[in-house]
Coordinates of C-alpha atoms and ligand atoms in Angstrom, one line a residue:
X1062 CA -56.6 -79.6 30.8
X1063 CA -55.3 -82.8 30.5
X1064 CA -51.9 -83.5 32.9
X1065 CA -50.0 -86.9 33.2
X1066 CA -50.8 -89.5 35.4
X1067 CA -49.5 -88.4 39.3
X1068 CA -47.2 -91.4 39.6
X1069 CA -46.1 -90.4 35.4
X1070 CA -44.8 -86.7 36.5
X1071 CA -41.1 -85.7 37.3
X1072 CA -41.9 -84.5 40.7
X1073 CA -43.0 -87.8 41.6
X1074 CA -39.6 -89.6 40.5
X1075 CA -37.8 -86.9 42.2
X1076 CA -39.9 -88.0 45.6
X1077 CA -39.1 -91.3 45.0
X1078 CA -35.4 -90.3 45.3
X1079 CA -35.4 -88.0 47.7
X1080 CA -37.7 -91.1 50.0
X1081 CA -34.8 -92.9 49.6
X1082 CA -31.8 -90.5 50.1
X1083 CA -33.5 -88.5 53.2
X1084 CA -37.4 -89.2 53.7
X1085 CA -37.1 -92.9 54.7
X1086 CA -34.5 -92.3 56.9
X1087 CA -35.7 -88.7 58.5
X1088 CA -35.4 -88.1 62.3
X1089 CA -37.9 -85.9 63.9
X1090 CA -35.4 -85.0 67.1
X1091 CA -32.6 -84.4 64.5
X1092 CA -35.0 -81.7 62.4
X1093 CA -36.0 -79.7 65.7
X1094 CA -32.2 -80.0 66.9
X1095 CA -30.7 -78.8 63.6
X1096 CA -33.5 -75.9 62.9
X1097 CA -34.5 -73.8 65.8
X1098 CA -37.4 -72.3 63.6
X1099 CA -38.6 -75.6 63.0
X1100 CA -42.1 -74.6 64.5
X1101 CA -42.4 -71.8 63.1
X1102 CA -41.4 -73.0 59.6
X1103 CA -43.8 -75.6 59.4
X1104 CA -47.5 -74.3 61.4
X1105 CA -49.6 -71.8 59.9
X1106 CA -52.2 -70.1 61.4
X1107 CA -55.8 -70.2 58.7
X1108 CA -59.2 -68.8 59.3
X1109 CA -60.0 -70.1 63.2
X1110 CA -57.5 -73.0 62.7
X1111 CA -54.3 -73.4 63.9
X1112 CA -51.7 -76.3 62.8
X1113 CA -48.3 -77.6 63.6
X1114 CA -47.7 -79.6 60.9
X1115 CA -43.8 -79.7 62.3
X1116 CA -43.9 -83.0 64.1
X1117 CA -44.5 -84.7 60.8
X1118 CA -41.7 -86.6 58.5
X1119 CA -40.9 -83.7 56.5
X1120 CA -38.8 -80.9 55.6
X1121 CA -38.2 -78.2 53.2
X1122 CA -37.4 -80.1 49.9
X1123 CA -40.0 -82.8 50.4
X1124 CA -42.7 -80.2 50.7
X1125 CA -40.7 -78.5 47.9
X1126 CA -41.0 -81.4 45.8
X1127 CA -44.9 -82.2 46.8
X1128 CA -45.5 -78.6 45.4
X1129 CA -44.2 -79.8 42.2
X1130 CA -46.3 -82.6 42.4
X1131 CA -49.4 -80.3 43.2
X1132 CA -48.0 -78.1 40.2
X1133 CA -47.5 -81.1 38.2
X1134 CA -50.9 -82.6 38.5
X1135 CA -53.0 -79.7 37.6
X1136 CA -54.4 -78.9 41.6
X1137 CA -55.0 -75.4 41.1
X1138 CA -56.3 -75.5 37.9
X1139 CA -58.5 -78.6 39.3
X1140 CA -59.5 -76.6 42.4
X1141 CA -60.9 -73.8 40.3
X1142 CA -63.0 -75.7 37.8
X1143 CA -64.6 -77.2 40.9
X1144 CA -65.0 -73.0 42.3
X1145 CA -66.2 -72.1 38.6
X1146 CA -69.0 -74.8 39.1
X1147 CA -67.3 -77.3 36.1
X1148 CA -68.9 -80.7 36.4
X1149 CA -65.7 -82.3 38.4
X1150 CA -68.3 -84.9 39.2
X1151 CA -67.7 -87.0 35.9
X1152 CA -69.2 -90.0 36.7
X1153 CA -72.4 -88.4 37.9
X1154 CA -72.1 -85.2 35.3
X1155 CA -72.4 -82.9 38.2
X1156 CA -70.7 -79.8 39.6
X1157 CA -69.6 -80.1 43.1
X1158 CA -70.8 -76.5 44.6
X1159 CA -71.0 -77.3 48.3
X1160 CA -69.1 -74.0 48.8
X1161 CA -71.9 -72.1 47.3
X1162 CA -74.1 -72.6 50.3
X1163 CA -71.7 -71.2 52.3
X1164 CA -71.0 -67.8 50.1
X1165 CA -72.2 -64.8 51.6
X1166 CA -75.2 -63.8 49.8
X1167 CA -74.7 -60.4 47.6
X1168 CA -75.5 -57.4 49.1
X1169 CA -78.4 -57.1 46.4
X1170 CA -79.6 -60.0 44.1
X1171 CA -79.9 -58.7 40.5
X1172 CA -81.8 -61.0 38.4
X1173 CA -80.5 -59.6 34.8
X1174 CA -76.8 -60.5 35.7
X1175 CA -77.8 -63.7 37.4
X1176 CA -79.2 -64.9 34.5
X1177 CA -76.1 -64.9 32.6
X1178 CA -74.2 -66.5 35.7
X1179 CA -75.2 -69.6 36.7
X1180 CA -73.2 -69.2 40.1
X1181 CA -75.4 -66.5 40.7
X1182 CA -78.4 -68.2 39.8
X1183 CA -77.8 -71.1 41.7
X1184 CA -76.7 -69.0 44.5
X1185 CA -79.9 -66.6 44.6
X1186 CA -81.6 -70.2 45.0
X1187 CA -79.7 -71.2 48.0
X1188 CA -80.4 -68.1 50.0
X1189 CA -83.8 -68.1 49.3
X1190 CA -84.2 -72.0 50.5
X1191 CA -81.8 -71.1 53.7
X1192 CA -83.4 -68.2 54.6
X1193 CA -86.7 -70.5 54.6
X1194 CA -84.7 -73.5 56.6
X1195 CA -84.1 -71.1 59.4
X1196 CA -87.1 -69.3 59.9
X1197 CA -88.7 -73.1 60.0
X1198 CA -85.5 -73.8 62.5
X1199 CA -86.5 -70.6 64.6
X1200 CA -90.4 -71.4 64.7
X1201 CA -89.6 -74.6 66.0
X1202 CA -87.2 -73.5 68.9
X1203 CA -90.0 -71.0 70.3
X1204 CA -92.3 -73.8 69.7
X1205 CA -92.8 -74.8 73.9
X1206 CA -94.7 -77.9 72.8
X1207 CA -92.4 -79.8 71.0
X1208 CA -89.7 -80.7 73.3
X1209 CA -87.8 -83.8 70.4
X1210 CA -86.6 -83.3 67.7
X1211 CA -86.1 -87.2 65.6
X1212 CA -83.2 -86.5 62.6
X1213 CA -83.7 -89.8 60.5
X1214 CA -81.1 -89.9 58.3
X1215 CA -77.7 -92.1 57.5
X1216 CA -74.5 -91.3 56.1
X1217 CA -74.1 -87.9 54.9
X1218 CA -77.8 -87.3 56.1
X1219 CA -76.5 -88.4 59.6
X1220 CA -73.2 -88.3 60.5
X1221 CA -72.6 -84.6 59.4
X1222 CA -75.2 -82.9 61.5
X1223 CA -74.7 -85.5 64.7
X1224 CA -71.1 -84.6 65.2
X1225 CA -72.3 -81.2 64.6
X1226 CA -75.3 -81.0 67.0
X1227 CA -72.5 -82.5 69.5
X1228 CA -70.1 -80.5 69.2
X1229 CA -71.6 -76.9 69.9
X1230 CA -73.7 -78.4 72.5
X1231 CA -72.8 -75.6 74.7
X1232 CA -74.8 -73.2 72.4
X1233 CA -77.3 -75.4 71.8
X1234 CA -81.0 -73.8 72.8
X1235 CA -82.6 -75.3 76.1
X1236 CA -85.3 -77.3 76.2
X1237 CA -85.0 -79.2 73.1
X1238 CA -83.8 -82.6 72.8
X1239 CA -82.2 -83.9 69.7
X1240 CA -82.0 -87.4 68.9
X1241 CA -80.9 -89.1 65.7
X1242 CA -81.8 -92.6 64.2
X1243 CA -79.9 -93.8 61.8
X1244 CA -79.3 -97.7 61.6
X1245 CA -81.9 -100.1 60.2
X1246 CA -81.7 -102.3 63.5
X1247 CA -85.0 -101.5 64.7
X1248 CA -83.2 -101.1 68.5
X1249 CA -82.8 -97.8 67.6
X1250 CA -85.8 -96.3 66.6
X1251 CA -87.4 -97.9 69.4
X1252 CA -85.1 -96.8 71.5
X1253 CA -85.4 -93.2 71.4
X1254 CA -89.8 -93.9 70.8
X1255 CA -89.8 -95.3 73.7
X1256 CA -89.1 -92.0 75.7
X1257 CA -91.2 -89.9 73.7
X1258 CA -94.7 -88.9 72.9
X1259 CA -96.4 -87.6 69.4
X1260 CA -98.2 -84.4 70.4
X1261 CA -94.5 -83.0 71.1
X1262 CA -92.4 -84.7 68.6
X1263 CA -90.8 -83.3 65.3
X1264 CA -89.4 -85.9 62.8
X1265 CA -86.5 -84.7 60.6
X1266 CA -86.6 -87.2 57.4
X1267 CA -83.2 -86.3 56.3
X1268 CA -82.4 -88.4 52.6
X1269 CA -81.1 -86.4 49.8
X1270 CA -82.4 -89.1 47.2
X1271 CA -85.5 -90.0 49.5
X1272 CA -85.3 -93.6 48.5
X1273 CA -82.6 -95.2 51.4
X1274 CA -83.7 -98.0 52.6
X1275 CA -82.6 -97.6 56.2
X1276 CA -83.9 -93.8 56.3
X1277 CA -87.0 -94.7 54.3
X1278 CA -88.1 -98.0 56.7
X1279 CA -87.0 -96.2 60.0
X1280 CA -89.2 -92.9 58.7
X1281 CA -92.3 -95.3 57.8
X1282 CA -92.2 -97.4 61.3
X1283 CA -92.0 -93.6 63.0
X1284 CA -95.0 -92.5 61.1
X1285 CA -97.0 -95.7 61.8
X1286 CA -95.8 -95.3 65.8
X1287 CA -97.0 -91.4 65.5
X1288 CA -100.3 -92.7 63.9
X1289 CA -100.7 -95.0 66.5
X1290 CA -100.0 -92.7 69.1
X1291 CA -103.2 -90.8 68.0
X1292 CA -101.5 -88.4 66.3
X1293 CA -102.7 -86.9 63.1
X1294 CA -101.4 -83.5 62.0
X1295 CA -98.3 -84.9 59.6
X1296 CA -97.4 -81.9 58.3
X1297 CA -96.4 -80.2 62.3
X1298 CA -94.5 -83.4 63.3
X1299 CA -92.6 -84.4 59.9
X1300 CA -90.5 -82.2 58.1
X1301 CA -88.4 -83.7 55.0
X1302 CA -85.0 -82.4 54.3
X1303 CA -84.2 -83.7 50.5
X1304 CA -83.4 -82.8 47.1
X1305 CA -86.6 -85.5 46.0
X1306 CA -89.4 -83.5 47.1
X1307 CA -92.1 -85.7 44.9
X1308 CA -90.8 -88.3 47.0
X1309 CA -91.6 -86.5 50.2
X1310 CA -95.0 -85.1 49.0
X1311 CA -95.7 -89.0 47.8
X1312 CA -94.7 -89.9 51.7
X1313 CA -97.1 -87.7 53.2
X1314 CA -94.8 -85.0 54.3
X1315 CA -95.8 -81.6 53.0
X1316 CA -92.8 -79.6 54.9
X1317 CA -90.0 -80.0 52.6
X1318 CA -86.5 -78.2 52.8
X1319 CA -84.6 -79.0 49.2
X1320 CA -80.8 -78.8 48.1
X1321 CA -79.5 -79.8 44.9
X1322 CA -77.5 -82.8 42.8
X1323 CA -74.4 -80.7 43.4
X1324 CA -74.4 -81.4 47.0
X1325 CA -72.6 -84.8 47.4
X1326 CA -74.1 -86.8 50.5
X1327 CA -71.2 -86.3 52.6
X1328 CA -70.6 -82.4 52.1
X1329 CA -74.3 -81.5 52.4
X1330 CA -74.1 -80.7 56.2
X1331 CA -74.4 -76.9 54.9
X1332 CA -77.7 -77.0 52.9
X1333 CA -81.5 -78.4 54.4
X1334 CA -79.6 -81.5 56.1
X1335 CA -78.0 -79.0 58.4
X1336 CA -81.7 -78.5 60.2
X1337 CA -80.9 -80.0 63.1
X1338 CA -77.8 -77.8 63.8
X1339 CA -80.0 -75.1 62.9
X1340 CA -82.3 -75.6 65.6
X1341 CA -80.1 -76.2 68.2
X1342 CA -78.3 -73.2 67.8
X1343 CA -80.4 -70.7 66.1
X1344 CA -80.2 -69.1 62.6
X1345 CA -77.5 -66.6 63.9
X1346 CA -75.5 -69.6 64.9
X1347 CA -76.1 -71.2 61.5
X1348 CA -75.1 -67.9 59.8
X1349 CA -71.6 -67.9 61.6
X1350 CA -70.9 -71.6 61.1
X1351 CA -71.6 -71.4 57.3
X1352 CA -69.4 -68.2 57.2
X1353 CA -66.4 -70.0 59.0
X1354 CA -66.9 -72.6 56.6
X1355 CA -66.6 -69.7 53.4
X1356 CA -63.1 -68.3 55.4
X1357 CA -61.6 -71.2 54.7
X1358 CA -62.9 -71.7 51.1
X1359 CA -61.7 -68.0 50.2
X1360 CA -58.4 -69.5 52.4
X1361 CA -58.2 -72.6 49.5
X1362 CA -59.0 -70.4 46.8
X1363 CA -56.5 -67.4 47.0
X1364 CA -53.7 -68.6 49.5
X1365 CA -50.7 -69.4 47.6
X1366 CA -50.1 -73.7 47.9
X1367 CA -47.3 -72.9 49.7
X1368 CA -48.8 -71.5 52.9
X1369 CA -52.6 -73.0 52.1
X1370 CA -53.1 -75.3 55.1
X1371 CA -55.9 -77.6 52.8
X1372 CA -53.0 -78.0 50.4
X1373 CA -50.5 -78.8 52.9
X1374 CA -52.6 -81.6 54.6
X1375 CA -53.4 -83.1 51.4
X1376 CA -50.2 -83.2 49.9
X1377 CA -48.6 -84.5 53.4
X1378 CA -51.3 -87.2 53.1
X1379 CA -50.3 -88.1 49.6
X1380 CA -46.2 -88.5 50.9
X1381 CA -47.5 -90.4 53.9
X1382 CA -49.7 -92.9 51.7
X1383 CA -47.5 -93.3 48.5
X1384 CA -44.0 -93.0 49.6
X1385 CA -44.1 -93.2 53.4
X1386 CA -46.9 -96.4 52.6
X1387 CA -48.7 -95.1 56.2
X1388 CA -51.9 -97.4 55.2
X1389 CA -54.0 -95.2 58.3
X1390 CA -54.2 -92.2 60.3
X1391 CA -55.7 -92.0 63.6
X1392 CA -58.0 -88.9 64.5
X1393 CA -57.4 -88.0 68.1
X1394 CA -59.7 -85.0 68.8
X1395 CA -58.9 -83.9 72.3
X1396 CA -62.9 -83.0 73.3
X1397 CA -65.6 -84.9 74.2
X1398 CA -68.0 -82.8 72.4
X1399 CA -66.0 -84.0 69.2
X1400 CA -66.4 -87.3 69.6
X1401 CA -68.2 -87.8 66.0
X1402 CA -65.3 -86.0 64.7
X1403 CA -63.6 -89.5 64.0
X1404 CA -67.0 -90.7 62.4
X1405 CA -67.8 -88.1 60.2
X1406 CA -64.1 -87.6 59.0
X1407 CA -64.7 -91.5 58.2
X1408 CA -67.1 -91.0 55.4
X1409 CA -65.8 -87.9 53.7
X1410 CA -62.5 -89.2 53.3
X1411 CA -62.9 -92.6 52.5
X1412 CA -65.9 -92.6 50.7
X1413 CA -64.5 -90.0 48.9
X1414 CA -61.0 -91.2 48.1
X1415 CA -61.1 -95.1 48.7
X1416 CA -61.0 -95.6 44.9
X1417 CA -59.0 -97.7 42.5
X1418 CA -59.5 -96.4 39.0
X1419 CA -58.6 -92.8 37.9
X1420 CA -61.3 -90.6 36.3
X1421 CA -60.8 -92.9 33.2
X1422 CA -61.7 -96.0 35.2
X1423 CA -58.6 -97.4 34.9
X1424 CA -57.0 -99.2 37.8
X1425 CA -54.1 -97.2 39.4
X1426 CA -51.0 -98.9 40.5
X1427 CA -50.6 -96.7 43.6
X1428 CA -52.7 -96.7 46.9
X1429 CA -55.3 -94.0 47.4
X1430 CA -57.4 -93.1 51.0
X1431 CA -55.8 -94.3 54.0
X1432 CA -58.1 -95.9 56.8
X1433 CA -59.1 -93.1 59.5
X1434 CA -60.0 -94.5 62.6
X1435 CA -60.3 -92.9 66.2
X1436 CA -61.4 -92.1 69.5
X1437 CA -61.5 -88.6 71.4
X1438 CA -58.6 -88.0 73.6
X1439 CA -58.0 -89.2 76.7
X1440 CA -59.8 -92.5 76.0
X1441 CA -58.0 -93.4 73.2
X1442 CA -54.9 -93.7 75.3
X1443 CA -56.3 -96.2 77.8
X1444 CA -57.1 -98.6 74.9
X1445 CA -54.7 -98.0 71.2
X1446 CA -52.6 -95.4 72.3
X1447 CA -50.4 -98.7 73.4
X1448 CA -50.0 -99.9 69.8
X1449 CA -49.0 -96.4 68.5
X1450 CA -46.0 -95.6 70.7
X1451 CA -45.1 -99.3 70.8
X1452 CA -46.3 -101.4 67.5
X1453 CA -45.1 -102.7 64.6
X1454 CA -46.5 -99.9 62.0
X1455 CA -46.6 -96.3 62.5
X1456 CA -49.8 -94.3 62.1
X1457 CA -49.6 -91.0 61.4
X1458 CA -52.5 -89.0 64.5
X1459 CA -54.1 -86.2 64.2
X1460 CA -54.6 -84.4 66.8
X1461 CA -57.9 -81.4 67.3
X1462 CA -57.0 -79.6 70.9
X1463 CA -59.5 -76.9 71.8
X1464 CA -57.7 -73.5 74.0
X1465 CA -60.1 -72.8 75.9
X1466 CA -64.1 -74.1 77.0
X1467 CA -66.5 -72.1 75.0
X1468 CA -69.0 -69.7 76.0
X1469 CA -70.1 -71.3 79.1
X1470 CA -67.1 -72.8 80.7
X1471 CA -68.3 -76.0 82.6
X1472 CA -67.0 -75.3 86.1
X1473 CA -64.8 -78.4 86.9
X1474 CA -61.2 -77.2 88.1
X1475 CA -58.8 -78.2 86.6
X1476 CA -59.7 -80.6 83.7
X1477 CA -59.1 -78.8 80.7
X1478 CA -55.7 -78.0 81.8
X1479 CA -54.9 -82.0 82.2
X1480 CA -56.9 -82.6 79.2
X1481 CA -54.7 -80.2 77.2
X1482 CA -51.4 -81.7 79.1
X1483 CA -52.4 -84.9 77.9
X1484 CA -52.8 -83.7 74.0
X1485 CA -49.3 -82.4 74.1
X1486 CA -47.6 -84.9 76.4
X1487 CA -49.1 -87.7 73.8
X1488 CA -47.7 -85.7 70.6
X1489 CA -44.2 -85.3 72.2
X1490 CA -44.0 -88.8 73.3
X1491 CA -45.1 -90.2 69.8
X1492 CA -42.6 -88.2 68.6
X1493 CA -39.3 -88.2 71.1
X1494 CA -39.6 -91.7 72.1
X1495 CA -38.0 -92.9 75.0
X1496 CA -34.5 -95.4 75.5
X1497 CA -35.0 -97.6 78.0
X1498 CA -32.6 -100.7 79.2
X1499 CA -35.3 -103.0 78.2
X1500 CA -37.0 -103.7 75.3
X1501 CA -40.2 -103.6 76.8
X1502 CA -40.1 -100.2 77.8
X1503 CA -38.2 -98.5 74.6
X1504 CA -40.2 -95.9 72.7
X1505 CA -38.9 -96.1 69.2
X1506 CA -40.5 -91.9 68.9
X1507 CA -39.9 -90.5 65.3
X1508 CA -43.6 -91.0 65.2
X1509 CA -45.6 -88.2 63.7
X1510 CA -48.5 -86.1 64.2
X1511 CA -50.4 -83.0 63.2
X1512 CA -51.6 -81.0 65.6
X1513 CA -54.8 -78.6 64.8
X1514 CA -55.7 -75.8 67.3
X1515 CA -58.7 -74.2 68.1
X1516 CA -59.1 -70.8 69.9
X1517 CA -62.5 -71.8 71.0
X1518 CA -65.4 -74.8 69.1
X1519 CA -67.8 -72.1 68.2
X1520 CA -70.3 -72.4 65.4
X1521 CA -67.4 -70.7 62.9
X1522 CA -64.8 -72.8 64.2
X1523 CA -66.3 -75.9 63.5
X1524 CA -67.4 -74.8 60.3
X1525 CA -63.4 -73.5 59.0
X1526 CA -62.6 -77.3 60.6
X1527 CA -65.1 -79.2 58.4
X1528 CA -64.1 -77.2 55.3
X1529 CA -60.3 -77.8 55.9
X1530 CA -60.9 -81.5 56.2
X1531 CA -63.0 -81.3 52.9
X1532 CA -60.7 -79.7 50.8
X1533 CA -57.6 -81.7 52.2
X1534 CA -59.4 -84.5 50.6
X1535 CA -60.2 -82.4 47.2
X1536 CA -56.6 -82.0 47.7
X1537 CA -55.2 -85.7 47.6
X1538 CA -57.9 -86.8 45.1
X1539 CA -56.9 -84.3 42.8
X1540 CA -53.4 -85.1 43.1
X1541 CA -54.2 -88.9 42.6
X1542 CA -56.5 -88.1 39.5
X1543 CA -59.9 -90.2 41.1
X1544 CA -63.6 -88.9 41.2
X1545 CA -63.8 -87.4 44.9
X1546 CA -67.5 -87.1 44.6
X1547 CA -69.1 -90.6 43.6
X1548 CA -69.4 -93.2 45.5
X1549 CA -70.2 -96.3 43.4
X1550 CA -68.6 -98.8 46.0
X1551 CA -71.2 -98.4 47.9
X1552 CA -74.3 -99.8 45.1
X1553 CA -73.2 -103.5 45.0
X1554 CA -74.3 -104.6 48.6
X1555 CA -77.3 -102.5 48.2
X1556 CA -78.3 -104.5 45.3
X1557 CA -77.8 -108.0 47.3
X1558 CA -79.3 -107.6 50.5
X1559 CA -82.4 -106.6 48.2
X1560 CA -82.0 -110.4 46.7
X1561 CA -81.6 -111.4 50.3
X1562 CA -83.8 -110.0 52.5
X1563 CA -86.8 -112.1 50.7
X1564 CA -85.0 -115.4 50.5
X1565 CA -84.4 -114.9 54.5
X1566 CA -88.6 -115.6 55.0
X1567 CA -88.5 -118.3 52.1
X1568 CA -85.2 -120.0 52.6
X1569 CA -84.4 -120.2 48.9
X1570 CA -80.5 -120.5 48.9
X1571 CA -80.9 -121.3 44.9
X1572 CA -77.8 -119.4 43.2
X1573 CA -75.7 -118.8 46.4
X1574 CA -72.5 -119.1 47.7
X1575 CA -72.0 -121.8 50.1
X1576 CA -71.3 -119.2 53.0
X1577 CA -74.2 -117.2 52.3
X1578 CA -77.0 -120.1 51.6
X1579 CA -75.3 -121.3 54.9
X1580 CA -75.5 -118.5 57.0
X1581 CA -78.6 -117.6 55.9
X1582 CA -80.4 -120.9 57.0
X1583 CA -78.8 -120.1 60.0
X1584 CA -80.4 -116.7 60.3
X1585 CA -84.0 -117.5 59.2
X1586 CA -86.5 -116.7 62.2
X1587 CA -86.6 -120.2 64.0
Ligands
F6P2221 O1 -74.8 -95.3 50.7 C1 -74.0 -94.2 50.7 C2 -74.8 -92.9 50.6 O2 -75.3 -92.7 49.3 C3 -74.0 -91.8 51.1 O3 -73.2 -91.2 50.1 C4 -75.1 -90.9 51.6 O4 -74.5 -89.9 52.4 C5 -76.0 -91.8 52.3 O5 -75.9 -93.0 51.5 C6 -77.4 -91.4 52.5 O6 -78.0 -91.1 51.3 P1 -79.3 -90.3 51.3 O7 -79.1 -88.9 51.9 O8 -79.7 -90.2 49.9 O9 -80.4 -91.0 52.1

């Protein structure tokens, strides 16, 4: 199906119009006072997610009119070529089938009708490798002698399952500690060796291609400190999670868990990458996080795009970026054990959507991902919070507020009550300003915010979160017409620092810039 170019359709001219009449000019304090359902008109309640999307800059045309635009550019006929496994992946000529490892598994696999469904196929395969991941996950949890667990991994193979492992720390098994190595600065492997010893140690090589240079040097300097510890028995202490299992065996590791080339980096938290998760809270745990995570895929499959909350965010982030021109959005989770929530959200929305050519590769004339930055709540109000009431350029936050402690309650009166006074008191602020007789202390307010509610951060509710945010940015990408599942702008400095990193120990500065040959002398080992 071919449809025009987003910024080409008529529902983009008519937002254009309607910014100028009524969006640029729109009053959040006016909306609430003239519509006493205002709340109610605009929050929806999804599978284990919450959101008040009513202190944002819109109102019933605009989202009327970003529903044309949705309607305009093809979403739900894109959304269900990516469900119907299509390869939506055109750079890379792969389908983009994360969701599958999340799909309950048929109550009985037959092979015959699998064979002429691919879905099925595929989906047979991912049981079968899940079902092994967690029985591997459970034998190492009742496994009293090893006590670490090492995930070396970056990106996708990093970020996903840290701010995971973090965030359901309360149902996390004892006795384990998890630790995660990631950056090439050798600090941090040696960091966490330092307080560790071989004979109860279990690396996690996590690398879907197996040939990252940060994950492939940390994993080599581990398995040269775990031979030199005296240890010997590879195959108990590394385990590879990848979808290049040569690569593995060629490394030595004989413990592979696979996934597939239709698992992008950044949305591969639910196959073998997800290991770590899996031991910290158990294969039932897993089960229940993958199966919040398919709630809200069936939620963006079947919920009509007027009261689908993936669809709503996306489109919301596609008025805030193209007409709005909101260049950011800050990510305020109000939880300490989400405090990779800002991270992660980092890579899958920018490395998704930071692109400048359409799926033709030809430039676009409009702006695509905003910059997501954060902090969890309260800190982030002792340090930016300043800037967002007060500055120059309004950023759109996000805020994540958890109702109640999970499972085991920590037992400090009082805090989660001021903690969740403080997530409301900054959203009302942001939004009602304040007049004051001097400048210094006027609140402009009319400054807007989402607001996304948890009943509790279990394994499901973490796992409807993550999907929301990844379909919100299916959502805007598809709306803007880019590939949401390559991620070529990340090759070229790759490429250089492989020129470099030999001209650092022979000081040839033959062919470069004057910056680089001079920073480079600088940096040579004295
Ligand atoms: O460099 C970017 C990237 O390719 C990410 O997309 C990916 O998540 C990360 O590197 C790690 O890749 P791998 O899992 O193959 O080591």
């Amino acid at each position: 199906m071919t449809t025009p170019r987003c910024d080409k359709t008529a529902a983009w001219a008519a937002l254009q119009a309607h910014f100028e009449t009524r969006g640029k000019a729109f009053d959040l304090r006016e909306a609430f006072a003239q519509d006493g359902q205002r709340f109610e008109n605009f929050s929806q309640q999804a599978p284990h997610v919450f959101a008040d999307l009513s202190k944002n800059l819109i109102c019933a045309d605009s989202q009327a009119l970003l529903l044309a635009l949705a309607d305009q550019c093809g979403l739900a006929q894109q959304r269900d070529a990516m469900f119907a496994g299509a390869q939506i992946n055109t750079t890379e000529q792969r389908a983009v089938m994360h969701f599958l490892l999340r799909k309950q598994p048929p109550a009985q696999y037959i092979p015959a009708q699998a064979a002429i469904n691919k879905l099925a196929d595929a989906q047979a395969e991912v049981e079968t490798t899940l079902s092994a991941m967690l029985d591997y996950a459970e034998q190492v949890r009742s496994d009293a002698a090893i006590t670490d667990i090492v995930n070396i991994g970056i990106g996708g193979s990093d970020l996903g399952p840290q701010m995971a492992v973090l965030a359901l720390d309360e149902f996390a098994a004892s006795g384990k500690r998890l630790h995660f190595v990631s950056n090439i600065d050798g600090a941090e492997l040696a960091g966490v060796l330092r307080g560790l010893k071989a004979e109860s140690t279990l690396f996690l090589v996590a690398s879907k291609t197996f040939t990252t240079t940060e994950t492939m040097t940390n994993a080599h300097s581990a398995k040269a400190w775990f031979e030199a510890q005296g240890g010997s028995h590879i195959a108990r202490h590394f385990a590879a999670l990848t979808t290049n299992v040569q690569a593995a065996n060629d490394f030595g590791i004989t413990a592979t868990f696979g996934f597939w080339d239709w698992v992008g980096g950044r949305y591969s938290l639910w196959s073998a990458i997800g290991l770590p998760l899996a031991i910290a809270i158990g294969a039932a745990g897993f089960r229940d996080f993958l199966a919040g995570a398919h709630a809200m895929d069936e939620h963006f499959r079947t919920a009509e795009l007027a009261r689908n909350l993936p669809v709503r965010l996306g489109l919301l982030d596609v008025w805030y970026r193209n007409f709005h021109g909101f260049s950011s959005r800050s990510i305020a989770p109000y939880s300490s054990a989400l405090r990779r929530w800002p991270a992660y959200l980092q890579q899958l929305e920018m490395e998704s959507n930071g692109k400048r050519v359409g799926k033709d590769g030809q430039p676009l004339p409009f702006d695509t991902s905003p910059v997501l930055w954060g902090e969890p709540g309260t800190n982030g109000q002792h340090a930016y919070f300043q800037m967002l009431h007060q500055g120059t350029t309004v950023v759109p936050v996000e805020f994540v507020a958890i109702r109640q402690a999970a499972h085991s309650p920590h037992d400090l009166p009082g805090h989660h009550t001021k903690l969740l006074a403080n997530v409301l008191a900054q959203a009302q602020a942001l939004m009602r300003g304040k007049e004051d007789a001097g400048g210094h202390r006027d609140f402009p307010g009319n400054r807007p915010s989402t607001f996304l509610l948890l009943d509790q951060l279990t394994p499901a509710s973490l796992g409807a979160l993550i999907a929301l945010q990844e379909h919100r940015v299916f959502v805007s990408g598809a709306v803007w017409g880019i590939n949401s599942f390559d991620q070529w702008g990340v090759e070229l400095g790759k490429v250089l620092a492989k020129d470099i990193e030999p001209r650092l120990q022979n000081g040839d500065i033959s062919g470069l810039d004057g910056s680089t040959a001079g920073l480079l002398q600088r940096l040579r080992p004295g």
